[in-house]
XYZ file of C-alpha atoms in Angstrom:
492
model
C 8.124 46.911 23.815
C 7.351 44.296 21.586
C 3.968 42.621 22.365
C 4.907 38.741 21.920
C 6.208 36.357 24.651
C 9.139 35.503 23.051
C 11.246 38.973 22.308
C 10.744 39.611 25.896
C 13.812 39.713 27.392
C 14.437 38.738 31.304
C 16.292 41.833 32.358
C 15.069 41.650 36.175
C 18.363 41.538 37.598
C 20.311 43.580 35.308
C 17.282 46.013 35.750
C 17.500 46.110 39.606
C 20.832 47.049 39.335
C 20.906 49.849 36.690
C 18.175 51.118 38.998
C 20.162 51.241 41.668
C 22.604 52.868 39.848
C 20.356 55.575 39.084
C 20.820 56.349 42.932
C 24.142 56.093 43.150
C 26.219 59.779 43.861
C 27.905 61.112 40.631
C 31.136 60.186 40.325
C 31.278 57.832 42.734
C 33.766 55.346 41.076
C 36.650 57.740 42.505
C 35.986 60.593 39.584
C 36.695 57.943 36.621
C 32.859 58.144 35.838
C 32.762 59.753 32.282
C 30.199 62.934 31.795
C 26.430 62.234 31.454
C 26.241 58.538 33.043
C 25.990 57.357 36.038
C 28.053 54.972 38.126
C 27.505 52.260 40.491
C 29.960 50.149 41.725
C 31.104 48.258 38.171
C 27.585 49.411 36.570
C 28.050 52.306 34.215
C 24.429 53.858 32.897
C 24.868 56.273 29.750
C 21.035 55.754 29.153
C 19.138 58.572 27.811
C 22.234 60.508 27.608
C 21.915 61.902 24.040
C 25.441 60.257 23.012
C 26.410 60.246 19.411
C 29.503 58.374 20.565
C 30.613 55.656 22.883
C 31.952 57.981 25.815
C 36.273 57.864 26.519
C 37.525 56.974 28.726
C 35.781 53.927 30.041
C 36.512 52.669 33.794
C 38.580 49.448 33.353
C 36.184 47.785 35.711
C 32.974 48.486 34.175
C 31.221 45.092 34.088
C 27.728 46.400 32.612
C 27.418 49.052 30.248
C 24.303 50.864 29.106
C 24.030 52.904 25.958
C 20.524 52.639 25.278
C 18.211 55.274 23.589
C 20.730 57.522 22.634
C 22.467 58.699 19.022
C 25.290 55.933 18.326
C 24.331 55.157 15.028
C 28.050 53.555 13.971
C 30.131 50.994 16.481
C 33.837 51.232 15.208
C 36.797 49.319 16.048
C 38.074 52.013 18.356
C 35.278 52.641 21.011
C 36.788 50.612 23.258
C 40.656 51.699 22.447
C 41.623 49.689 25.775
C 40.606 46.023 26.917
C 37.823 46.036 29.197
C 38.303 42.938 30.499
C 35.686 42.828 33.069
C 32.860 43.830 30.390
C 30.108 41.110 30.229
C 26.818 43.084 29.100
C 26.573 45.752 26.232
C 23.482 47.539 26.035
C 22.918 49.343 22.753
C 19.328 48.980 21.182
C 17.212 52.400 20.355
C 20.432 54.253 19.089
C 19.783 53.956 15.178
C 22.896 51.878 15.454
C 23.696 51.008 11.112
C 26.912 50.197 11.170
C 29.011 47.468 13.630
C 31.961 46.591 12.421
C 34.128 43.179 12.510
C 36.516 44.674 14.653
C 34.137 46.132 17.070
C 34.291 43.618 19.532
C 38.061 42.966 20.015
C 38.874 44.445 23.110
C 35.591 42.932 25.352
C 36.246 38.866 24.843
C 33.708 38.668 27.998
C 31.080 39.529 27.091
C 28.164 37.266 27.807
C 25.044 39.875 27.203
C 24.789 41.950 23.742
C 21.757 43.786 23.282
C 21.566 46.016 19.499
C 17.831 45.088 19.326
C 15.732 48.022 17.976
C 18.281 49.476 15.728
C 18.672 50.043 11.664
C 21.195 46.860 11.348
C 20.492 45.702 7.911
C 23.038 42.644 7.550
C 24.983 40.866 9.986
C 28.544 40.144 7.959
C 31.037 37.348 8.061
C 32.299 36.715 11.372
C 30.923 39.663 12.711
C 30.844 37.715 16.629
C 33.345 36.090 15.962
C 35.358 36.900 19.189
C 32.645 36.714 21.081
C 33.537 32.863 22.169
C 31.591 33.319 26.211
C 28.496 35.481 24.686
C 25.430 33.565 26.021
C 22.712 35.754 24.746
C 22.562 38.361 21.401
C 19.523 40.139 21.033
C 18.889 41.418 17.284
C 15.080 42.040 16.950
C 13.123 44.684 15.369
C 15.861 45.881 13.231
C 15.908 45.966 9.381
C 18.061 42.546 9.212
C 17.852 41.579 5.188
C 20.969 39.353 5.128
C 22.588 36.984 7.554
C 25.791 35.225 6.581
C 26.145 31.697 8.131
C 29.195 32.772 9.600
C 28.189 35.740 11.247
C 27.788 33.491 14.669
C 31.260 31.582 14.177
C 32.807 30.708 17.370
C 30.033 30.908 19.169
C 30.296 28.142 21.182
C 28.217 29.046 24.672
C 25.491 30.974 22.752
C 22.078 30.134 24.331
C 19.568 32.678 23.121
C 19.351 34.308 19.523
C 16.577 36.896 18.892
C 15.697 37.906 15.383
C 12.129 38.402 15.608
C 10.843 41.581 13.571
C 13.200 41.756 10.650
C 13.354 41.049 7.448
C 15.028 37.933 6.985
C 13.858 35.706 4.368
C 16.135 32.857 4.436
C 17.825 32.072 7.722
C 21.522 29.405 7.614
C 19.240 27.081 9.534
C 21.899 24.518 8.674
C 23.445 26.147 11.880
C 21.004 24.298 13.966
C 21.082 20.920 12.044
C 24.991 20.489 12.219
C 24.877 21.057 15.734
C 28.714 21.881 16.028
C 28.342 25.689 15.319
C 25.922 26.840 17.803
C 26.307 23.333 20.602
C 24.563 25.086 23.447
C 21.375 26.862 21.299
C 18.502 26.566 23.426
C 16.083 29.477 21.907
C 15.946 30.938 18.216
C 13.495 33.703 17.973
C 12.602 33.966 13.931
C 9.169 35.316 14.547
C 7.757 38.209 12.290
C 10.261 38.281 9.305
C 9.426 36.800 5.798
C 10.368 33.476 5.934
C 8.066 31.657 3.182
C 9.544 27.918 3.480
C 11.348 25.963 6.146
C 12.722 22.365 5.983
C 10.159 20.651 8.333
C 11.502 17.512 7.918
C 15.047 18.850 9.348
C 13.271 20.658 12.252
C 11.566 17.742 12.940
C 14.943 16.043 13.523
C 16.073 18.272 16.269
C 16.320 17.688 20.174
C 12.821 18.391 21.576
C 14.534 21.057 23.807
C 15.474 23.362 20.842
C 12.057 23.041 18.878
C 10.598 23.754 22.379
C 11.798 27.395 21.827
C 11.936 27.912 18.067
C 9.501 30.957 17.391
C 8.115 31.031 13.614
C 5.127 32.850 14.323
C 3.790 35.666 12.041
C 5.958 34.265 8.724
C 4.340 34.634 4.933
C 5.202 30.467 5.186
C 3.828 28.560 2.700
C 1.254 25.827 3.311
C 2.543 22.190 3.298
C 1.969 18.935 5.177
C 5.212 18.620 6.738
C 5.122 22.131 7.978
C 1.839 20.838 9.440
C 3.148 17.855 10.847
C 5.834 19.549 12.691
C 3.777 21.387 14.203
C 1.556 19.397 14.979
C 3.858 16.868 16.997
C 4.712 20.229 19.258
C 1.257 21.206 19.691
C 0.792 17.839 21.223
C 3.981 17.418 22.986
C 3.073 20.885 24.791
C 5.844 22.857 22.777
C 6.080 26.696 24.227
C 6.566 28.129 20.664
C 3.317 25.990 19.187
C 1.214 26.362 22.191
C 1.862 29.848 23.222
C 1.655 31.512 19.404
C -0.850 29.196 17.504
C -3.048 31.399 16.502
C -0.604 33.508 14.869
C 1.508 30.540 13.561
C -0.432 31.146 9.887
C 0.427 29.646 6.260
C -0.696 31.021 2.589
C -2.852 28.725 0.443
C -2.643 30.021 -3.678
C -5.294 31.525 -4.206
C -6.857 32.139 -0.564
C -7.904 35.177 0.296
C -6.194 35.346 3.797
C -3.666 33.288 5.475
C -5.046 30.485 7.536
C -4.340 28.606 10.725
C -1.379 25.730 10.181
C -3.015 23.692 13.030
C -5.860 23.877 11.035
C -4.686 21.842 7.652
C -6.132 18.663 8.872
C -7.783 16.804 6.848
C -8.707 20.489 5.287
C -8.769 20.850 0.777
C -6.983 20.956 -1.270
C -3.850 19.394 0.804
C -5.971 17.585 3.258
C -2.824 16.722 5.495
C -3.312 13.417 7.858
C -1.920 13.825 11.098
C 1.425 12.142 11.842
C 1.912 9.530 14.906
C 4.341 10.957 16.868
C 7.470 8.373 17.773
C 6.078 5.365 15.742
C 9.051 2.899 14.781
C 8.527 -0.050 12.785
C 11.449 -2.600 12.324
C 11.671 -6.235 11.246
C 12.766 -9.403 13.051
C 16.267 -10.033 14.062
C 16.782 -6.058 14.158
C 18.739 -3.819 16.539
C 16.382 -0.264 16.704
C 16.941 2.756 19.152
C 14.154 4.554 20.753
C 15.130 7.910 21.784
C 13.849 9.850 25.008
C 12.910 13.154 22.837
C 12.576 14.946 26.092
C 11.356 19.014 26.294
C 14.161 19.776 29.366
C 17.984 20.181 28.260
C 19.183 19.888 31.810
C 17.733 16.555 32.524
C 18.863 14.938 36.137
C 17.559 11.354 35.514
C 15.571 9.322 33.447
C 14.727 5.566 33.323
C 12.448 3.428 30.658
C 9.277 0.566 31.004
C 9.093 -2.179 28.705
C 5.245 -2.939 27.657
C 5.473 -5.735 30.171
C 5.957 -2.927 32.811
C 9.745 -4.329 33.265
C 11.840 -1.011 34.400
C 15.306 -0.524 32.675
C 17.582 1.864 35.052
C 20.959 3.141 34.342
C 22.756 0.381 35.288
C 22.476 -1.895 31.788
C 19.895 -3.963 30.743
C 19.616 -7.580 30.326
C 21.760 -8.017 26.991
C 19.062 -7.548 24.182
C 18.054 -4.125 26.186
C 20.773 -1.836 27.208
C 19.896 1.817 28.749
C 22.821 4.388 26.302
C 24.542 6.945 27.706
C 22.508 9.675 26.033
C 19.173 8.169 27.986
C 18.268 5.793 24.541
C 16.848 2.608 24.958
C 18.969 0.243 22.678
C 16.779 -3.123 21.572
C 18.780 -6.101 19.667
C 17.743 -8.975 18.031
C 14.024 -7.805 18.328
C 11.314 -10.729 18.564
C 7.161 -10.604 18.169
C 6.955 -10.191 21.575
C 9.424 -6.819 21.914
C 6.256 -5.086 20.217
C 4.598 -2.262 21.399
C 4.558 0.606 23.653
C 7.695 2.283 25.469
C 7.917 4.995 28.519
C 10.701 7.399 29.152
C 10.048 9.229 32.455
C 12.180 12.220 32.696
C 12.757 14.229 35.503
C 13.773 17.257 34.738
C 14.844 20.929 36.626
C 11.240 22.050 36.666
C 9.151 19.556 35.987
C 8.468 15.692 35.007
C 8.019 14.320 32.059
C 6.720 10.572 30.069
C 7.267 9.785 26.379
C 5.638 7.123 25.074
C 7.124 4.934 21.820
C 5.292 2.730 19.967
C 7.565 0.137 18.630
C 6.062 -2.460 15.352
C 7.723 -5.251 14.624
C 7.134 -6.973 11.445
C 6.609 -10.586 11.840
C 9.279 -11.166 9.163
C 12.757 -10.318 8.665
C 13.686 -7.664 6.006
C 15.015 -9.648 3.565
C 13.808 -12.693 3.910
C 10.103 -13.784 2.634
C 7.243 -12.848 4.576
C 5.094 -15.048 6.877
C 2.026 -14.072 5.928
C 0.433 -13.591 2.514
C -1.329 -10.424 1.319
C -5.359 -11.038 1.393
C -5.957 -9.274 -1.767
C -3.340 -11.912 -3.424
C -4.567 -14.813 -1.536
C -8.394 -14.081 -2.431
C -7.330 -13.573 -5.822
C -5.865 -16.936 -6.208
C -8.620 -18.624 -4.419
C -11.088 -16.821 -7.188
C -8.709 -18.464 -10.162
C -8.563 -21.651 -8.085
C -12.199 -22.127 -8.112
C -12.937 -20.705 -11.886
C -10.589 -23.913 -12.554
C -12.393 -26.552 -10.717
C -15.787 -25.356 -12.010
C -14.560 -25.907 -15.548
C -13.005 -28.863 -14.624
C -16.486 -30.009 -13.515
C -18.034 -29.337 -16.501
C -16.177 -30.708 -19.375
C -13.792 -33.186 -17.581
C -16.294 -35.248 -15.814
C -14.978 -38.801 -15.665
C -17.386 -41.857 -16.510
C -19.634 -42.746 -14.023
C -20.062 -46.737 -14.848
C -17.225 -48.453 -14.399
C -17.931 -51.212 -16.772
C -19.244 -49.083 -19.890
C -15.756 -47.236 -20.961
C -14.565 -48.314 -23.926
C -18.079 -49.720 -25.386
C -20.994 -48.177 -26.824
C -24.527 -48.603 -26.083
C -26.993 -50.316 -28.607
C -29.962 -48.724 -29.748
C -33.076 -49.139 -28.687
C -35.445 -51.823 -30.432
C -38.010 -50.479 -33.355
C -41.190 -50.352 -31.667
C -40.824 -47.923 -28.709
C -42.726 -48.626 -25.939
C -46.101 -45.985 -26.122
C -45.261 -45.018 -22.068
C -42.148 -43.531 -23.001
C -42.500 -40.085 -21.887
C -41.854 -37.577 -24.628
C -40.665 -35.267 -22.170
C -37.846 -37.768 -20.905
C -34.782 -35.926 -20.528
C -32.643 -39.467 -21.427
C -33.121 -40.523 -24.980
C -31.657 -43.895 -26.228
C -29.542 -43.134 -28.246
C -27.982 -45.101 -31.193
C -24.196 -45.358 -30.817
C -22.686 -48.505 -32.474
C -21.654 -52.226 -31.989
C -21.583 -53.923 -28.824
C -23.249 -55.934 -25.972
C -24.756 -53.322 -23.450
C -23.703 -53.075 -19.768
C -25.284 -56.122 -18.018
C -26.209 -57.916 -21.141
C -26.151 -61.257 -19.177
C -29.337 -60.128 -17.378
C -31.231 -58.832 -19.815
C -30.776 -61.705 -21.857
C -33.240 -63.593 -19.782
C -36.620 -64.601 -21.311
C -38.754 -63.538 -18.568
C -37.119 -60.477 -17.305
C -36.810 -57.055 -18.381
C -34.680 -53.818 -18.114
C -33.330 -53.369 -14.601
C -33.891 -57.729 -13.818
C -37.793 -57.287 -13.585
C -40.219 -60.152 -14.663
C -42.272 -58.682 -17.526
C -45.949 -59.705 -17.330
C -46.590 -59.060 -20.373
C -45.075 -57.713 -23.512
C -44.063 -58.182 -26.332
C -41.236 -60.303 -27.201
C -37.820 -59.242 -28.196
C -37.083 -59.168 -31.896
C -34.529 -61.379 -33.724
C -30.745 -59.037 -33.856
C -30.861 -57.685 -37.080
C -27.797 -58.612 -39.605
C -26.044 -56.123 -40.737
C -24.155 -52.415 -40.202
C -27.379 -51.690 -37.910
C -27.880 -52.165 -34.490
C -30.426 -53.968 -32.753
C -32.911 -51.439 -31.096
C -34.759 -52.461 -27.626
C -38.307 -52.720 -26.917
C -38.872 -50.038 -24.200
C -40.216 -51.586 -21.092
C -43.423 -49.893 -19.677
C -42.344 -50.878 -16.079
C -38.456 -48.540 -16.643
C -40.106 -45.746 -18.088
C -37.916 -42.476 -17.716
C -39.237 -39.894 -15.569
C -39.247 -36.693 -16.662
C -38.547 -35.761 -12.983
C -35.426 -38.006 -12.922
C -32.379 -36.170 -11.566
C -30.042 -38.981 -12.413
C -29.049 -38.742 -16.396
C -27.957 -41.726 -18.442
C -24.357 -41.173 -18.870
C -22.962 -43.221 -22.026
């Protein structure tokens, strides 16, 4: 009996009644009951029987049939040389069963239960189920499985259950899963404990909720990687049975570690480092149409509805134009505005139990592919730093004139004789420049007044212009000395 959760097979039923068959008189199916089983009504029980063959004849009526632990290491074509139309559960595993071939199964197109778990299988062939169309559940674990062909489980359209757990299967047609045409009904694919190394996360991640609810890839050589990590972390969260139940044995290999470690354990963990993903996150742009989709855990679901983040509840009966309720329980959003931002509620009730999903819808205040509304700080700051590097040097070698009167004309030099109360630390030196009346000329013309229209008490009189190329220079005034604490410089 294999130890995990997930290769255990619910067999109460079929169980009570092979039981009961066990008590049932030889023979009691009017002497048609072949040597060494046991029959029951429609149950036949060959179990423990030390067959090397399918017995002959079968009862026509036999609706379960048990071959377990017993010799029947090859399934031909002819073990069933008669239809057995009534057949809908084959029980085969611990029989050392090699061989089954692509005829085997012509004769019982009922059958709904195959069990050939525990056996020596090594490949399952093209088309090997193939006329299986109304088998629901096919048990294939702890066999030597190597090979599967992607066609091996053609046609099987009502398929529910698939264990392959404890084989050797290195690459598995998961393909089968993503097209969803080939296996429609899938709900559980056991994979545990065979030596898968890589899976496509991001594919997985793609599937109905309800399928990755009850994908097993426990106790697989997989290699470490974000994605992997991500996947699995979105079903950890969500409550997934085949994350929660196994995650200490869900492991991936790190080159160069010594053991494999914990996938649930790659956050934020060297040398990946993985960040975990937001789970339902959509981001869209003004003016778009999105669809947020009710990922829900339960495949029969009887109802489900949806709340708006203003709490307004869309039922089944349509929306109000920009939000219509699908068919498939989707919320459809058109023409999305600011305000259509933020989080959404599926509630889900489903055969067991209730469920929410929360989406978080962004919306881009902009539409995608027209020009944004808003500028990006780093750009704006760095255009504000050129901006100012501009004015500065503006400021300091474009500074306009600051007396109105004085463009155009120079200032005249000071007279000879300095005045002695000059300050020799004055920071505004007269300067000689050229020809030409200085600014307010009309005042300082005056006889009794001085620089800046003051009466001058006493000093000395101003000397005769000078002819020629040189300039007249002033006579300082005592009373207009300079300061050498002046902040106000003489601008000519």
């Amino acid at each position: 009996c294999h130890p995990c959760a997930a290769t255990r097979v619910p067999m109460g039923p079929l169980s009570l009644l092979l039981a009961l068959s066990l008590l049932a008189p030889r023979g009691s199916a009017g002497g048609s009951c072949p040597p060494r089983c046991v029959c029951a009504s429609n149950l036949l029980s060959c179990s423990q029987a030390n067959l090397s063959a399918v017995p002959a004849p079968l009862p026509r009526f036999t609706a379960v049939l048990d071959l377990s632990h017993n010799n029947v290491t090859r399934l031909r074509a002819d073990w069933a040389p008669a239809r057995l139309p009534h057949l809908h559960a084959l029980l085969l595993s611990h029989n050392g069963l090699a061989f089954v071939s692509t005829e085997a199964f012509t004769h019982v197109p009922r059958l709904r239960h195959l069990d050939l778990s525990s056996n020596r299988l090594r490949t399952l062939d093209e088309n090997l189920f193939s006329d299986l169309g109304e088998l629901e559940v096919l048990l294939l674990y702890n066999n030597e499985i190597t090979t599967v062909d992607r066609t091996a489980f053609e046609n099987l359209g009502r398929l529910r259950k698939l264990y392959l757990g404890q084989n050797r299967i290195a690459r598995f047609p998961l393909e089968l899963l993503r097209e969803g045409t080939r296996l429609p009904q899938l709900a559980l694919l056991d994979l545990s404990a065979n030596r898968l190394r890589a899976v496509p996360a991001g594919e997985l991640q793609a599937l109905p909720a309800w399928l990755r609810d009850r994908l097993y890839l426990h106790n697989n050589p997989l290699a470490c990687d974000c994605l992997l990590f991500q996947l699995l972390d979105r079903g950890h969260r969500r409550h997934l049975s085949a994350v929660e139940d196994f995650q200490d044995e869900l492991r991936c290999v790190l080159p160069g570690a010594p053991a494999p470690i914990k996938i649930l354990a790659l956050a934020g963990q060297q040398p990946l480092n993985c960040s975990k993903a937001r789970e339902a996150v959509l981001e869209a742009h003004l003016g778009d149409s999105v669809t947020l989709g009710c990922d829900s855990r339960w495949q029969g679901v009887r109802s489900r509805h949806w709340v708006t983040p203003g709490g307004e509840r869309v039922l089944g009966d349509g929306g109000n134009g920009s939000v219509v309720l699908l068919a498939n329980g989707s919320l459809q959003l058109q023409a999305l505005r600011p305000e259509d931002a933020g989080t959404y509620a599926c509630w889900v009730a489903g055969p067991l139990l209730n469920e929410t999903l929360y989406v978080e819808l962004l919306v881009h205040n902009f539409t995608l592919h027209g020009p944004h509304d808003t500028l990006n700080t780093a750009y704006t700051t760095l255009v504000g730093c050129i901006l100012s590097v501009v004015l500065v040097l503006i400021y300091l070698y474009l500074t306009p004139c600051r007396c109105c009167c004085c463009r155009g004309t120079e200032k005249p030099p000071a007279p000879r004789d300095d005045s002695i109360n000059s300050s020799v630390l004055s920071t505004t030196p007269n300067h000689a420049g050229g020809t030409g009346e200085p600014c307010g000329s009309h005042i300082a013309s005056n006889a009794g007044t001085g620089q800046n229209g003051r009466f001058k008490g006493g000093g000395t009189p101003p000397l005769p212009a000078r002819q020629g190329p040189k300039v007249q220079r002033k006579v300082s005034d005592p009373d207009s000395v300079s300061s050498v604490f002046s902040d106000t410089p003489i601008v000519v």
